[in-house]
PDB file of C-alpha atoms in Angstrom:
ATOM      1  CA  MET U   1    -132.455 -66.079 221.027  1.00  0.00           C
ATOM      2  CA  GLU U   2    -129.474 -63.921 217.754  1.00  0.00           C
ATOM      3  CA  LYS U   3    -131.648 -60.782 216.072  1.00  0.00           C
ATOM      4  CA  ASN U   4    -131.400 -63.263 212.976  1.00  0.00           C
ATOM      5  CA  ARG U   5    -132.061 -66.479 214.336  1.00  0.00           C
ATOM      6  CA  PHE U   6    -135.900 -67.052 214.106  1.00  0.00           C
ATOM      7  CA  SER U   7    -138.442 -70.293 215.276  1.00  0.00           C
ATOM      8  CA  LYS U   8    -141.000 -72.324 213.421  1.00  0.00           C
ATOM      9  CA  PRO U   9    -142.442 -73.799 215.458  1.00  0.00           C
ATOM     10  CA  VAL U  10    -144.540 -77.664 215.283  1.00  0.00           C
ATOM     11  CA  ALA U  11    -147.112 -78.952 216.789  1.00  0.00           C
ATOM     12  CA  PHE U  12    -147.872 -82.460 217.391  1.00  0.00           C
ATOM     13  CA  ASN U  13    -151.804 -84.155 218.991  1.00  0.00           C
ATOM     14  CA  SER U  14    -149.848 -86.967 220.911  1.00  0.00           C
ATOM     15  CA  LYS U  15    -153.471 -88.776 220.831  1.00  0.00           C
ATOM     16  CA  ASN U  16    -152.922 -88.490 216.376  1.00  0.00           C
ATOM     17  CA  GLU U  17    -151.633 -91.796 215.421  1.00  0.00           C
ATOM     18  CA  SER U  18    -148.784 -89.943 213.192  1.00  0.00           C
ATOM     19  CA  ASP U  19    -148.029 -87.880 214.699  1.00  0.00           C
ATOM     20  CA  LYS U  20    -147.155 -90.554 217.752  1.00  0.00           C
ATOM     21  CA  LYS U  21    -145.484 -91.713 215.042  1.00  0.00           C
ATOM     22  CA  ILE U  22    -143.614 -89.349 213.267  1.00  0.00           C
ATOM     23  CA  LEU U  23    -142.473 -88.529 217.407  1.00  0.00           C
ATOM     24  CA  ASP U  24    -141.251 -91.457 217.244  1.00  0.00           C
ATOM     25  CA  HIS U  25    -138.641 -91.324 214.257  1.00  0.00           C
ATOM     26  CA  VAL U  26    -137.820 -88.292 215.434  1.00  0.00           C
ATOM     27  CA  LYS U  27    -136.959 -88.789 219.223  1.00  0.00           C
ATOM     28  CA  ARG U  28    -133.696 -89.059 219.277  1.00  0.00           C
ATOM     29  CA  ARG U  29    -132.771 -86.849 216.438  1.00  0.00           C
ATOM     30  CA  ASN U  30    -131.535 -83.259 216.210  1.00  0.00           C
ATOM     31  CA  PHE U  31    -135.228 -82.562 215.574  1.00  0.00           C
ATOM     32  CA  SER U  32    -134.189 -78.667 213.115  1.00  0.00           C
ATOM     33  CA  GLY U  33    -131.066 -80.103 211.530  1.00  0.00           C
ATOM     34  CA  TYR U  34    -132.858 -83.044 210.895  1.00  0.00           C
ATOM     35  CA  VAL U  35    -136.302 -81.419 209.405  1.00  0.00           C
ATOM     36  CA  LYS U  36    -134.107 -77.926 207.473  1.00  0.00           C
ATOM     37  CA  LYS U  37    -132.265 -81.263 206.137  1.00  0.00           C
ATOM     38  CA  LEU U  38    -135.682 -82.145 204.796  1.00  0.00           C
ATOM     39  CA  ILE U  39    -136.660 -78.744 203.159  1.00  0.00           C
ATOM     40  CA  LEU U  40    -133.299 -78.707 201.265  1.00  0.00           C
ATOM     41  CA  ALA U  41    -133.943 -82.198 199.920  1.00  0.00           C
ATOM     42  CA  ASP U  42    -137.689 -80.890 199.145  1.00  0.00           C
ATOM     43  CA  ILE U  43    -135.755 -77.707 198.067  1.00  0.00           C
ATOM     44  CA  ALA U  44    -133.464 -80.298 195.219  1.00  0.00           C
ATOM     45  CA  LEU U  45    -136.576 -82.182 194.228  1.00  0.00           C
ATOM     46  CA  LYS U  46    -138.840 -79.085 193.092  1.00  0.00           C
ATOM     47  CA  GLU U  47    -135.493 -77.872 191.240  1.00  0.00           C
ATOM     48  CA  ALA U  48    -135.216 -80.739 189.226  1.00  0.00           C
ATOM     49  CA  SER U  49    -138.765 -81.460 188.655  1.00  0.00           C
ATOM     50  CA  LYS U  50    -138.574 -77.621 187.407  1.00  0.00           C
ATOM     51  CA  SER U  51    -135.417 -78.284 184.704  1.00  0.00           C
ATOM     52  CA  LYS U  52    -136.692 -81.449 183.644  1.00  0.00           C
ATOM     53  CA  VAL U  53    -140.758 -79.363 182.797  1.00  0.00           C
ATOM     54  CA  GLU U  54    -138.390 -76.971 180.717  1.00  0.00           C
ATOM     55  CA  GLU U  55    -136.163 -79.454 179.015  1.00  0.00           C
ATOM     56  CA  THR U  56    -139.241 -81.113 177.919  1.00  0.00           C
ATOM     57  CA  LYS U  57    -141.559 -77.394 176.613  1.00  0.00           C
ATOM     58  CA  ASN U  58    -138.244 -78.037 174.474  1.00  0.00           C
ATOM     59  CA  GLU U  59    -138.998 -81.779 173.152  1.00  0.00           C
ATOM     60  CA  PRO U  60    -141.634 -81.952 170.206  1.00  0.00           C
ATOM     61  CA  VAL U  61    -145.252 -82.441 170.565  1.00  0.00           C
ATOM     62  CA  ASN U  62    -145.733 -85.514 168.556  1.00  0.00           C
ATOM     63  CA  GLN U  63    -143.570 -88.070 170.775  1.00  0.00           C
ATOM     64  CA  ALA U  64    -144.888 -91.287 171.855  1.00  0.00           C
ATOM     65  CA  LYS U  65    -146.735 -91.633 174.734  1.00  0.00           C
ATOM     66  CA  GLU U  66    -143.513 -93.523 177.278  1.00  0.00           C
ATOM     67  CA  THR U  67    -145.165 -96.522 178.182  1.00  0.00           C
ATOM     68  CA  ALA U  68    -145.514 -98.139 182.069  1.00  0.00           C
ATOM     69  CA  ALA U  69    -142.308 -99.940 181.839  1.00  0.00           C
ATOM     70  CA  GLU U  70    -140.536 -97.151 180.847  1.00  0.00           C
ATOM     71  CA  LYS U  71    -142.315 -94.157 183.500  1.00  0.00           C
ATOM     72  CA  LEU U  72    -141.024 -97.020 186.715  1.00  0.00           C
ATOM     73  CA  ALA U  73    -137.107 -96.995 184.660  1.00  0.00           C
ATOM     74  CA  ARG U  74    -136.966 -93.581 184.397  1.00  0.00           C
ATOM     75  CA  MET U  75    -138.701 -92.999 187.617  1.00  0.00           C
ATOM     76  CA  GLN U  76    -136.003 -95.455 189.124  1.00  0.00           C
ATOM     77  CA  ASP U  77    -132.762 -93.955 187.424  1.00  0.00           C
ATOM     78  CA  GLN U  78    -133.882 -90.450 189.099  1.00  0.00           C
ATOM     79  CA  LEU U  79    -134.247 -91.689 192.828  1.00  0.00           C
ATOM     80  CA  LYS U  80    -130.530 -94.106 192.686  1.00  0.00           C
ATOM     81  CA  LYS U  81    -129.997 -90.001 191.433  1.00  0.00           C
ATOM     82  CA  ARG U  82    -131.243 -88.099 194.533  1.00  0.00           C
ATOM     83  CA  PRO U  83    -129.195 -86.360 196.328  1.00  0.00           C
ATOM     84  CA  ASN U  84    -129.615 -87.651 199.917  1.00  0.00           C
ATOM     85  CA  TYR U  85    -129.751 -85.377 202.809  1.00  0.00           C
ATOM     86  CA  VAL U  86    -130.779 -87.198 204.986  1.00  0.00           C
ATOM     87  CA  ARG U  87    -130.063 -88.832 208.044  1.00  0.00           C
ATOM     88  CA  ASN U  88    -129.732 -91.903 209.595  1.00  0.00           C
ATOM     89  CA  ASP U  89    -128.935 -91.168 213.172  1.00  0.00           C
ATOM     90  CA  THR U  90    -127.501 -88.599 215.405  1.00  0.00           C
ATOM     91  CA  ASP U  91    -124.251 -89.975 214.669  1.00  0.00           C
ATOM     92  CA  GLY U  92    -123.722 -89.035 210.913  1.00  0.00           C
ATOM     93  CA  SER U  93    -124.542 -91.907 208.979  1.00  0.00           C
ATOM     94  CA  THR U  94    -126.277 -91.449 206.134  1.00  0.00           C
ATOM     95  CA  ASP U  95    -129.706 -93.282 204.760  1.00  0.00           C
ATOM     96  CA  SER U  96    -128.954 -95.808 201.762  1.00  0.00           C
TER      97      SER U  96
END
C-alpha cells in the first residue's frame, strides 16, 4: 500500500438482516468508490444545510411559520437540486 493511502475497514455481520441487505446491495460494486461518493454526497448536503442556516440567521424573526404544504414543496425542490454522486452500478450510469 502507498504511504499516502490508508484504509478504514467496515465490518458486516452476515446474520444481521440490515447488514445482509447492505451486502446484497453492494456485492457487485466498487465498494471503496461507492462509499467515497456517499460520503461526498453527505458532505455536500451538510454544507448546503449550513448555508441555509446562515441565510435564515439573517432573516427577520417575525416570519409566519411554514405550513406543512409549503415545507413539503420546499423539501421536494431541495431533492431535485441535490447532487447525484451515487452510482447505480459498475457501468457508470447514475441513479435518477
